[in-house]
Amino acid sequence: MTYPLVECVPNFSEGRSQEVIDEIKAVISAVEGAFILDTHMDADHNRSVVTFVGGPDAVEEAAFLMIKKASQLINLIKHTGEHPRIGATDVVPFVPISDITMKECVEMAHRVGERVGKELEIPVFFYEEAARIPERRRLEIVRKGEYEGLMKEIGINPDRQPDCGPNVIGSAGATVIGAREFLIAYNVNLTTDEEEIAKKIARAVRQSSGGLKFVKALGMMVDGRAQVSMNLTNFRKTPLPKVVEAIRTEAEQYGVGIYNSELVGMIPQEAMIDAAVWYTKMDLFSPDQILEEKMRSVVGENEQVDFLESLAAGTATPGGGSAAAYSGAMAAALVSMVARLTLGKKGYEDVEKDMEKILAESEALREQLTLAVRQDSDAFTRVMTAYKKPKTDQDRKKAIQDATLAASEVPLGVAKKALQIFELAIKTAELGNKNAITDAGAGANLALAAVTSAGYNVRINLGSLDNKKESKRLLSELELIENSALEMKKKIKEVVSERGKLF
């Protein structure tokens, strides 16, 4: 079973302050179900690219909150950098990864854009698949003239009227939001300090100037070296090595070569394999010949061992909160197992619909609890980061309290989901295949362990929370969950005893 997964790759006009980017990332990570995969900061470009993924609702909420936070921290009036930009949060693309359509990502872009325009009063332009005006599909057209040019024209030139939000621009600038296919951001540094050569090469290789399809390129100076900065919008139709060799050929005309290259953000494994195959001329290559891939297909990737090794290490994360989430995920997996062992089996036709519903719910919860393993570690890391702020920092206390609250809410969410799994485990024990009743019972006990362990983590974090009203509310919620779990403990023993004849 798969679940909708969306990638978001926001570009922020800040590449020199780690603290600013950390605050923006903390806002993203605080949204349940949103997970940061990568961060790329570039001081010369004065730009950062963050990659995060999650379910549509989580990604949508995180996108809005990060734009809000960036608008408070980044001032475009004072901003300088090599990379073109018109906003604090300059570009926000939504990319469909699995079980979600481009149309749905376009709808996400429009909802976030309308909310940003209305609630934050930031002008928003839609691009790529989300463009409402055909001419705005291309990002470079929307960003023409950059922040300074937009400031002069907005409210005067009808072509610069935003798609939503005010027709005026402030220190946060404007934001470009859209939906697109996967993009590879890739820079090639040349063995020269002549910017004009980089510009000529960029002009030769980019599609808009008659070069390679699906390639966008700019020539610029970065750290004293000429660079061709690119976005490759379809790596399958225009492979990475074809772009590299085109740049190499053009560079030779000017007596220069490729010094090195860099990836901004993330890249699909397929693109790297294609590059290796292309350069080695391995025409008869098959993906099955990759050792690691073959191992995964035969014996599976041993994530459990990896997690247990990390858990046993002498590091603060992962810890008890992550273990609680992992226990809950295992409980959900056992419920799914019993449901599948019941579906289609003779004598269980009457509970077919019940088992289908249980299976759908348990798989959704398993996915959420698996993601929470990492989320709990991230929440604890944010607390530690907040404590490391200088004691002279006026925002230190608030940062600590905000991070502590988030670190309390994550395990509370785990406890809630584990309780739901506990309920499903009881149902499978009551209705499911008798031959798997001990598996249902094991799932129930793992769910109870998850509730109890998550509760420990909630309590220890609430002890550091200054907001006693909020602390009391969360503690009251936890106690209701724990009391319900204790009642269910009695119930599962009765069911297993009656149907399994074990006690």
Short mmCIF file of C-alpha atoms in Angstrom, two decimals:
data_model
loop_
_atom_site.label_atom_id
_atom_site.label_comp_id
_atom_site.label_asym_id
_atom_site.label_seq_id
_atom_site.Cartn_x
_atom_site.Cartn_y
_atom_site.Cartn_z
CA MET A 1 0.00 0.00 0.00
CA THR A 2 1.33 3.45 -0.91
CA TYR A 3 0.47 6.86 0.45
CA PRO A 4 0.53 10.32 -1.12
CA LEU A 5 4.01 11.80 -0.89
CA VAL A 6 4.97 15.30 -1.99
CA GLU A 7 8.40 16.89 -2.19
CA CYS A 8 8.84 20.60 -1.59
CA VAL A 9 12.10 22.37 -2.48
CA PRO A 10 11.90 25.97 -1.24
CA ASN A 11 14.68 28.42 -2.09
CA PHE A 12 15.40 31.09 0.54
CA SER A 13 17.34 34.30 -0.09
CA GLU A 14 19.76 33.64 2.75
CA GLY A 15 22.92 31.60 2.51
CA ARG A 16 25.17 33.20 5.10
CA SER A 17 23.31 32.92 8.40
CA GLN A 18 23.05 29.37 9.70
CA GLU A 19 20.83 30.59 12.53
CA VAL A 20 18.22 32.03 10.16
CA ILE A 21 18.06 28.83 8.12
CA ASP A 22 17.90 26.71 11.29
CA GLU A 23 14.89 28.71 12.49
CA ILE A 24 13.13 28.23 9.17
CA LYS A 25 13.91 24.51 9.19
CA ALA A 26 12.61 24.20 12.76
CA VAL A 27 9.24 25.53 11.61
CA ILE A 28 9.11 22.89 8.86
CA SER A 29 10.13 20.02 11.15
CA ALA A 30 7.60 21.07 13.79
CA VAL A 31 4.76 20.09 11.43
CA GLU A 32 3.84 16.47 12.05
CA GLY A 33 4.46 14.44 8.93
CA ALA A 34 6.94 16.86 7.30
CA PHE A 35 10.53 15.61 7.08
CA ILE A 36 13.61 17.52 5.97
CA LEU A 37 15.90 15.51 3.70
CA ASP A 38 18.59 18.00 2.73
CA THR A 39 19.85 21.57 3.13
CA HIS A 40 22.24 23.36 0.77
CA MET A 41 23.62 26.78 1.76
CA ASP A 42 25.68 28.95 -0.59
CA ALA A 43 27.24 32.14 0.76
CA ASP A 44 28.18 33.54 -2.65
CA HIS A 45 24.71 33.02 -4.05
CA ASN A 46 23.39 34.06 -0.62
CA ARG A 47 20.77 31.41 -1.05
CA SER A 48 19.69 28.19 0.64
CA VAL A 49 17.75 25.28 -0.76
CA VAL A 50 15.87 23.01 1.64
CA THR A 51 14.33 19.71 0.54
CA PHE A 52 11.52 18.19 2.57
CA VAL A 53 8.82 15.61 1.99
CA GLY A 54 5.60 14.43 3.55
CA GLY A 55 1.91 13.92 3.03
CA PRO A 56 0.07 16.69 1.15
CA ASP A 57 -1.54 18.27 4.23
CA ALA A 58 1.72 18.33 6.19
CA VAL A 59 3.75 19.74 3.29
CA GLU A 60 1.13 22.38 2.59
CA GLU A 61 1.05 23.58 6.19
CA ALA A 62 4.84 23.52 6.50
CA ALA A 63 5.18 25.53 3.28
CA PHE A 64 2.94 28.30 4.58
CA LEU A 65 4.64 28.46 7.98
CA MET A 66 8.16 28.55 6.48
CA ILE A 67 7.17 31.44 4.18
CA LYS A 68 5.81 33.27 7.20
CA LYS A 69 8.97 32.67 9.22
CA ALA A 70 11.28 33.67 6.34
CA SER A 71 9.34 36.91 5.86
CA GLN A 72 10.13 37.78 9.48
CA LEU A 73 13.83 36.96 9.26
CA ILE A 74 14.98 37.94 5.76
CA ASN A 75 15.04 41.53 4.51
CA LEU A 76 15.35 41.82 0.71
CA ILE A 77 16.12 45.53 0.93
CA LYS A 78 19.49 44.65 2.48
CA HIS A 79 20.06 41.45 0.50
CA THR A 80 22.94 40.96 -1.91
CA GLY A 81 24.01 37.82 -3.73
CA GLU A 82 24.85 36.32 -7.09
CA HIS A 83 21.64 34.39 -7.59
CA PRO A 84 18.52 36.05 -9.08
CA ARG A 85 15.74 36.52 -6.50
CA ILE A 86 12.54 38.43 -5.86
CA GLY A 87 11.61 37.23 -2.39
CA ALA A 88 12.74 36.11 1.05
CA THR A 89 11.15 32.77 0.21
CA ASP A 90 11.97 33.07 -3.44
CA VAL A 91 10.57 29.91 -5.01
CA VAL A 92 8.33 27.15 -3.64
CA PRO A 93 7.83 24.18 -5.98
CA PHE A 94 5.66 21.18 -5.11
CA VAL A 95 6.78 17.93 -6.75
CA PRO A 96 4.61 14.78 -6.92
CA ILE A 97 6.57 11.78 -5.65
CA SER A 98 4.07 8.95 -5.15
CA ASP A 99 0.33 8.34 -5.17
CA ILE A 100 -0.44 11.98 -6.01
CA THR A 101 -1.06 13.74 -9.31
CA MET A 102 0.42 16.90 -10.75
CA LYS A 103 -3.09 18.36 -10.71
CA GLU A 104 -3.27 17.86 -6.95
CA CYS A 105 0.12 19.55 -6.54
CA VAL A 106 -1.14 22.49 -8.61
CA GLU A 107 -4.14 22.76 -6.28
CA MET A 108 -1.76 22.71 -3.31
CA ALA A 109 0.28 25.53 -4.85
CA HIS A 110 -2.83 27.62 -5.42
CA ARG A 111 -4.12 27.09 -1.87
CA VAL A 112 -0.79 28.03 -0.31
CA GLY A 113 -0.45 31.03 -2.62
CA GLU A 114 -3.91 32.36 -1.83
CA ARG A 115 -3.25 31.97 1.88
CA VAL A 116 0.16 33.67 1.67
CA GLY A 117 -1.33 36.57 -0.26
CA LYS A 118 -4.26 37.01 2.12
CA GLU A 119 -2.75 36.27 5.54
CA LEU A 120 0.84 37.42 5.05
CA GLU A 121 0.15 40.15 2.49
CA ILE A 122 3.00 38.96 0.28
CA PRO A 123 2.56 39.14 -3.52
CA VAL A 124 2.46 35.67 -5.08
CA PHE A 125 3.16 34.59 -8.65
CA PHE A 126 2.33 31.08 -9.88
CA TYR A 127 4.73 29.31 -12.25
CA GLU A 128 5.32 26.05 -14.14
CA GLU A 129 2.25 23.77 -14.04
CA ALA A 130 0.51 26.08 -11.55
CA ALA A 131 0.82 29.17 -13.79
CA ARG A 132 -2.48 30.98 -14.29
CA ILE A 133 -0.95 33.14 -17.00
CA PRO A 134 0.85 31.12 -19.73
CA GLU A 135 3.73 33.60 -19.94
CA ARG A 136 4.55 32.94 -16.31
CA ARG A 137 5.32 29.25 -16.68
CA ARG A 138 9.02 30.04 -16.90
CA LEU A 139 10.58 31.11 -13.60
CA GLU A 140 13.12 33.39 -15.27
CA ILE A 141 10.30 35.44 -16.80
CA VAL A 142 8.59 35.90 -13.43
CA ARG A 143 11.90 36.81 -11.79
CA LYS A 144 13.05 39.20 -14.52
CA GLY A 145 14.58 42.36 -13.04
CA GLU A 146 14.78 40.66 -9.64
CA TYR A 147 13.54 42.29 -6.44
CA GLU A 148 14.71 45.77 -7.40
CA GLY A 149 13.02 45.61 -10.80
CA LEU A 150 9.78 44.27 -9.37
CA MET A 151 9.78 47.01 -6.74
CA LYS A 152 9.84 49.63 -9.50
CA GLU A 153 7.17 48.02 -11.67
CA ILE A 154 4.64 46.46 -9.29
CA GLY A 155 1.50 48.54 -9.03
CA ILE A 156 2.43 50.36 -12.26
CA ASN A 157 3.04 47.73 -14.95
CA PRO A 158 -0.03 45.48 -15.40
CA ASP A 159 2.26 42.64 -16.50
CA ARG A 160 3.71 42.59 -12.97
CA GLN A 161 0.33 42.28 -11.25
CA PRO A 162 0.64 39.31 -8.83
CA ASP A 163 -1.70 36.34 -9.14
CA CYS A 164 -2.77 36.89 -5.56
CA GLY A 165 -1.83 39.10 -2.66
CA PRO A 166 -1.26 42.87 -2.64
CA ASN A 167 -0.06 44.81 -5.67
CA VAL A 168 2.73 46.30 -3.55
CA ILE A 169 6.02 44.87 -2.34
CA GLY A 170 7.71 45.02 1.06
CA SER A 171 10.95 43.84 2.61
CA ALA A 172 9.93 40.18 2.22
CA GLY A 173 9.56 40.68 -1.52
CA ALA A 174 7.31 38.37 -3.53
CA THR A 175 7.11 34.58 -3.62
CA VAL A 176 6.87 32.34 -6.68
CA ILE A 177 4.88 29.16 -6.03
CA GLY A 178 4.28 26.30 -8.41
CA ALA A 179 4.17 22.61 -9.21
CA ARG A 180 6.68 20.82 -11.40
CA GLU A 181 8.42 17.54 -12.13
CA PHE A 182 11.69 16.65 -10.43
CA LEU A 183 14.48 19.13 -11.14
CA ILE A 184 18.25 18.74 -10.75
CA ALA A 185 20.06 21.91 -9.66
CA TYR A 186 23.63 21.57 -10.85
CA ASN A 187 26.57 23.98 -11.05
CA VAL A 188 29.78 23.63 -13.05
CA ASN A 189 32.84 25.67 -12.04
CA LEU A 190 35.32 26.57 -14.76
CA THR A 191 39.11 26.97 -14.74
CA THR A 192 38.83 30.71 -15.30
CA ASP A 193 37.89 33.88 -13.48
CA GLU A 194 36.32 35.45 -16.58
CA GLU A 195 32.59 35.75 -15.97
CA GLU A 196 31.89 36.52 -19.61
CA ILE A 197 33.09 33.03 -20.62
CA ALA A 198 30.63 31.44 -18.18
CA LYS A 199 27.84 33.62 -19.61
CA LYS A 200 28.69 32.59 -23.18
CA ILE A 201 28.73 28.91 -22.26
CA ALA A 202 25.43 29.24 -20.40
CA ARG A 203 23.92 30.90 -23.45
CA ALA A 204 25.15 28.06 -25.66
CA VAL A 205 23.77 25.22 -23.54
CA ARG A 206 20.41 26.57 -22.33
CA GLN A 207 17.22 25.81 -24.21
CA SER A 208 15.95 29.40 -24.38
CA SER A 209 19.00 30.35 -26.47
CA GLY A 210 18.79 27.36 -28.80
CA GLY A 211 20.85 24.93 -26.74
CA LEU A 212 19.88 21.71 -24.98
CA LYS A 213 16.24 21.01 -24.20
CA PHE A 214 15.21 21.03 -20.54
CA VAL A 215 18.29 23.04 -19.51
CA LYS A 216 18.19 26.46 -17.86
CA ALA A 217 21.56 28.10 -17.33
CA LEU A 218 23.19 31.31 -16.10
CA GLY A 219 26.82 32.39 -16.10
CA MET A 220 28.14 34.10 -12.97
CA MET A 221 31.11 34.55 -10.65
CA VAL A 222 31.19 32.49 -7.46
CA ASP A 223 34.08 32.66 -5.00
CA GLY A 224 36.42 34.11 -7.61
CA ARG A 225 35.64 31.47 -10.22
CA ALA A 226 33.39 31.53 -13.28
CA GLN A 227 30.39 29.24 -12.88
CA VAL A 228 27.63 27.87 -15.09
CA SER A 229 24.63 27.50 -12.79
CA MET A 230 21.87 25.25 -14.12
CA ASN A 231 18.49 23.70 -13.56
CA LEU A 232 17.92 20.44 -15.46
CA THR A 233 14.17 20.01 -15.74
CA ASN A 234 14.06 16.54 -17.35
CA PHE A 235 17.12 14.39 -16.69
CA ARG A 236 15.65 11.46 -18.62
CA LYS A 237 15.32 13.36 -21.89
CA THR A 238 18.49 15.41 -21.42
CA PRO A 239 20.84 13.28 -19.30
CA LEU A 240 23.36 14.84 -16.94
CA PRO A 241 26.47 13.64 -18.84
CA LYS A 242 25.18 15.17 -22.07
CA VAL A 243 25.03 18.54 -20.31
CA VAL A 244 28.50 18.14 -18.82
CA GLU A 245 30.03 17.24 -22.17
CA ALA A 246 28.28 20.17 -23.88
CA ILE A 247 29.84 22.52 -21.32
CA ARG A 248 33.24 20.85 -21.73
CA THR A 249 33.09 21.28 -25.52
CA GLU A 250 32.05 24.93 -25.28
CA ALA A 251 34.72 25.65 -22.65
CA GLU A 252 37.48 24.23 -24.86
CA GLN A 253 36.72 26.92 -27.44
CA TYR A 254 37.84 29.52 -24.89
CA GLY A 255 40.86 27.54 -23.74
CA VAL A 256 39.36 26.63 -20.37
CA GLY A 257 38.10 23.44 -18.76
CA ILE A 258 35.86 22.16 -15.99
CA TYR A 259 37.39 22.70 -12.53
CA ASN A 260 34.69 20.83 -10.60
CA SER A 261 30.92 20.65 -10.22
CA GLU A 262 28.40 20.63 -7.41
CA LEU A 263 24.91 19.36 -6.80
CA VAL A 264 22.41 21.68 -5.11
CA GLY A 265 19.94 19.66 -3.12
CA MET A 266 19.18 16.08 -4.07
CA ILE A 267 19.30 13.89 -7.16
CA PRO A 268 17.51 10.65 -8.08
CA GLN A 269 19.70 7.56 -8.01
CA GLU A 270 18.57 6.85 -11.56
CA ALA A 271 20.28 10.02 -12.80
CA MET A 272 23.61 9.06 -11.23
CA ILE A 273 23.42 5.51 -12.57
CA ASP A 274 22.67 6.87 -16.04
CA ALA A 275 25.72 9.13 -15.80
CA ALA A 276 27.97 6.23 -14.77
CA VAL A 277 26.64 4.03 -17.57
CA TRP A 278 27.06 6.82 -20.12
CA TYR A 279 30.68 7.53 -19.22
CA THR A 280 31.73 3.88 -18.96
CA LYS A 281 29.92 2.97 -22.22
CA MET A 282 28.39 0.00 -20.39
CA ASP A 283 25.74 -0.67 -23.01
CA LEU A 284 24.57 -4.02 -21.62
CA PHE A 285 24.24 -2.76 -18.04
CA SER A 286 21.18 -3.73 -15.97
CA PRO A 287 20.14 -2.16 -12.63
CA ASP A 288 20.04 -5.72 -11.24
CA GLN A 289 23.84 -5.71 -11.45
CA ILE A 290 24.12 -3.12 -8.67
CA LEU A 291 25.10 -5.08 -5.57
CA GLU A 292 23.11 -3.04 -3.06
CA GLU A 293 19.97 -3.07 -5.20
CA LYS A 294 20.21 -6.82 -5.69
CA MET A 295 20.63 -7.31 -1.95
CA ARG A 296 17.56 -5.21 -1.24
CA SER A 297 15.48 -7.16 -3.72
CA VAL A 298 16.62 -10.53 -2.34
CA VAL A 299 16.89 -10.05 1.40
CA GLY A 300 15.50 -6.55 1.93
CA GLU A 301 17.22 -3.56 3.39
CA ASN A 302 17.83 -4.29 7.05
CA GLU A 303 16.40 -1.08 8.47
CA GLN A 304 15.63 -2.73 11.80
CA VAL A 305 19.30 -3.56 12.43
CA ASP A 306 20.35 -0.05 11.37
CA PHE A 307 17.86 1.49 13.79
CA LEU A 308 18.86 -0.78 16.66
CA GLU A 309 22.54 -0.02 16.06
CA SER A 310 21.75 3.71 16.21
CA LEU A 311 19.63 3.20 19.31
CA ALA A 312 22.45 1.33 21.05
CA ALA A 313 25.06 3.96 20.19
CA GLY A 314 26.24 6.45 22.79
CA THR A 315 24.32 9.34 21.27
CA ALA A 316 21.30 11.28 22.48
CA THR A 317 19.28 10.41 19.39
CA PRO A 318 17.50 8.25 18.58
CA GLY A 319 16.22 7.65 22.09
CA GLY A 320 13.18 6.49 24.02
CA GLY A 321 10.74 8.62 22.05
CA SER A 322 11.92 7.16 18.75
CA ALA A 323 11.80 3.68 20.25
CA ALA A 324 8.20 4.30 21.34
CA ALA A 325 7.28 5.26 17.78
CA TYR A 326 9.11 2.21 16.41
CA SER A 327 7.26 -0.03 18.86
CA GLY A 328 3.97 1.49 17.68
CA ALA A 329 4.94 0.92 14.05
CA MET A 330 5.71 -2.76 14.81
CA ALA A 331 2.33 -3.08 16.53
CA ALA A 332 0.66 -1.67 13.43
CA ALA A 333 2.59 -4.10 11.23
CA LEU A 334 1.31 -7.05 13.27
CA VAL A 335 -2.27 -5.81 13.00
CA SER A 336 -1.84 -5.56 9.23
CA MET A 337 -0.40 -9.09 9.18
CA VAL A 338 -3.41 -10.56 11.01
CA ALA A 339 -5.83 -8.67 8.77
CA ARG A 340 -4.11 -10.02 5.65
CA LEU A 341 -4.10 -13.56 7.07
CA THR A 342 -7.87 -13.24 7.54
CA LEU A 343 -8.83 -11.71 4.20
CA GLY A 344 -9.91 -14.34 1.66
CA LYS A 345 -9.79 -17.16 4.18
CA LYS A 346 -12.63 -19.66 4.39
CA GLY A 347 -14.87 -19.12 7.40
CA TYR A 348 -14.09 -15.42 7.65
CA GLU A 349 -16.25 -14.10 4.80
CA ASP A 350 -18.52 -12.23 7.23
CA VAL A 351 -15.68 -10.08 8.55
CA GLU A 352 -14.14 -9.30 5.13
CA LYS A 353 -15.20 -5.65 5.16
CA ASP A 354 -14.11 -5.23 8.77
CA MET A 355 -10.66 -6.58 7.96
CA GLU A 356 -10.31 -4.37 4.89
CA LYS A 357 -11.10 -1.31 7.00
CA ILE A 358 -8.71 -2.41 9.75
CA LEU A 359 -5.95 -3.04 7.22
CA ALA A 360 -6.33 0.41 5.66
CA GLU A 361 -6.22 2.08 9.08
CA SER A 362 -3.31 0.02 10.41
CA GLU A 363 -1.19 0.67 7.31
CA ALA A 364 -1.82 4.40 7.51
CA LEU A 365 -0.84 4.39 11.18
CA ARG A 366 2.23 2.26 10.49
CA GLU A 367 3.40 4.83 7.96
CA GLN A 368 2.80 7.72 10.37
CA LEU A 369 4.53 6.01 13.29
CA THR A 370 7.51 5.05 11.14
CA LEU A 371 7.92 8.69 10.16
CA ALA A 372 7.59 9.68 13.82
CA VAL A 373 10.77 7.71 14.63
CA ARG A 374 12.79 10.41 12.85
CA GLN A 375 10.48 13.21 13.92
CA ASP A 376 11.11 12.53 17.61
CA SER A 377 14.87 12.69 17.08
CA ASP A 378 14.49 15.94 15.15
CA ALA A 379 12.38 17.43 17.94
CA PHE A 380 15.02 16.63 20.56
CA THR A 381 17.75 18.07 18.32
CA ARG A 382 15.80 21.34 18.11
CA VAL A 383 15.67 21.51 21.90
CA MET A 384 19.45 21.05 22.12
CA THR A 385 19.99 23.67 19.42
CA ALA A 386 17.84 26.15 21.33
CA TYR A 387 19.82 25.58 24.54
CA LYS A 388 23.06 26.22 22.65
CA LYS A 389 21.99 29.74 21.76
CA PRO A 390 24.02 32.42 23.58
CA LYS A 391 22.45 33.38 26.89
CA THR A 392 22.58 36.98 25.72
CA ASP A 393 20.25 36.14 22.81
CA GLN A 394 16.84 37.68 23.54
CA ASP A 395 15.10 34.93 21.59
CA ARG A 396 16.81 32.08 23.46
CA LYS A 397 14.12 31.53 26.09
CA LYS A 398 11.31 31.57 23.53
CA ALA A 399 13.25 29.20 21.26
CA ILE A 400 13.74 26.78 24.16
CA GLN A 401 10.08 26.90 25.12
CA ASP A 402 8.84 26.49 21.54
CA ALA A 403 11.20 23.54 20.97
CA THR A 404 10.22 21.95 24.30
CA LEU A 405 6.54 22.24 23.46
CA ALA A 406 7.14 20.58 20.08
CA ALA A 407 9.20 17.86 21.79
CA SER A 408 6.20 17.19 24.06
CA GLU A 409 3.66 17.12 21.24
CA VAL A 410 5.55 14.60 19.11
CA PRO A 411 5.48 11.74 21.67
CA LEU A 412 1.92 12.70 22.61
CA GLY A 413 1.01 12.17 18.95
CA VAL A 414 2.76 8.79 19.09
CA ALA A 415 0.72 7.82 22.16
CA LYS A 416 -2.52 8.78 20.38
CA LYS A 417 -1.67 6.70 17.32
CA ALA A 418 -0.49 3.77 19.44
CA LEU A 419 -3.84 3.80 21.27
CA GLN A 420 -5.60 3.60 17.89
CA ILE A 421 -3.43 0.61 17.00
CA PHE A 422 -4.29 -0.98 20.36
CA GLU A 423 -7.99 -0.73 19.47
CA LEU A 424 -7.37 -2.28 16.06
CA ALA A 425 -5.33 -5.09 17.64
CA ILE A 426 -8.26 -5.98 19.88
CA LYS A 427 -10.60 -6.04 16.88
CA THR A 428 -8.30 -8.36 14.95
CA ALA A 429 -8.03 -10.60 18.01
CA GLU A 430 -11.82 -10.71 18.26
CA LEU A 431 -12.63 -11.16 14.57
CA GLY A 432 -9.45 -12.24 12.80
CA ASN A 433 -7.87 -15.53 11.92
CA LYS A 434 -7.60 -17.62 15.10
CA ASN A 435 -4.31 -19.03 13.92
CA ALA A 436 -2.81 -15.55 14.23
CA ILE A 437 -4.41 -14.53 17.51
CA THR A 438 -1.08 -14.49 19.35
CA ASP A 439 0.19 -12.03 16.73
CA ALA A 440 -2.77 -9.77 17.46
CA GLY A 441 -1.97 -10.08 21.17
CA ALA A 442 1.70 -9.24 20.55
CA GLY A 443 0.63 -6.21 18.54
CA ALA A 444 -1.58 -5.05 21.39
CA ASN A 445 1.26 -5.34 23.90
CA LEU A 446 3.66 -3.48 21.63
CA ALA A 447 1.05 -0.73 21.30
CA LEU A 448 0.77 -0.57 25.10
CA ALA A 449 4.56 -0.30 25.34
CA ALA A 450 4.47 2.54 22.82
CA VAL A 451 1.84 4.42 24.84
CA THR A 452 3.76 3.97 28.10
CA SER A 453 7.16 4.87 26.65
CA ALA A 454 5.82 7.89 24.78
CA GLY A 455 4.19 9.01 28.03
CA TYR A 456 7.57 9.10 29.78
CA ASN A 457 8.88 11.44 27.11
CA VAL A 458 5.84 13.71 27.27
CA ARG A 459 6.16 14.07 31.04
CA ILE A 460 9.87 14.85 31.13
CA ASN A 461 9.44 17.57 28.52
CA LEU A 462 6.40 19.09 30.18
CA GLY A 463 8.49 19.50 33.33
CA SER A 464 10.54 22.14 31.48
CA LEU A 465 7.55 24.00 30.05
CA ASP A 466 6.86 27.41 31.60
CA ASN A 467 3.31 27.59 30.25
CA LYS A 468 1.63 25.62 33.03
CA LYS A 469 -1.82 25.93 31.47
CA GLU A 470 -0.60 24.28 28.27
CA SER A 471 1.36 21.72 30.29
CA LYS A 472 -1.75 20.81 32.27
CA ARG A 473 -3.79 20.44 29.07
CA LEU A 474 -1.27 18.10 27.46
CA LEU A 475 -0.85 16.07 30.65
CA SER A 476 -4.62 15.68 30.97
CA GLU A 477 -4.76 14.45 27.37
CA LEU A 478 -1.98 11.97 28.04
CA GLU A 479 -3.63 10.59 31.16
CA LEU A 480 -6.85 9.91 29.23
CA ILE A 481 -4.83 7.95 26.66
CA GLU A 482 -2.97 5.98 29.35
CA ASN A 483 -6.16 5.15 31.25
CA SER A 484 -7.81 3.92 28.04
CA ALA A 485 -4.74 1.78 27.30
CA LEU A 486 -4.90 0.16 30.75
CA GLU A 487 -8.56 -0.77 30.17
CA MET A 488 -7.62 -2.23 26.79
CA LYS A 489 -4.87 -4.27 28.43
CA LYS A 490 -7.52 -6.15 30.40
CA LYS A 491 -9.65 -6.54 27.27
CA ILE A 492 -6.92 -8.04 25.08
CA LYS A 493 -6.05 -10.61 27.75
CA GLU A 494 -9.70 -11.65 27.96
CA VAL A 495 -10.03 -11.97 24.18
CA VAL A 496 -6.82 -13.95 23.72
CA SER A 497 -7.73 -16.16 26.69
CA GLU A 498 -11.18 -16.90 25.29
CA ARG A 499 -10.32 -17.41 21.61
CA GLY A 500 -6.78 -18.69 21.97
CA LYS A 501 -7.16 -20.76 25.12
CA LEU A 502 -3.80 -19.50 26.33
CA PHE A 503 -4.56 -18.59 29.95
#
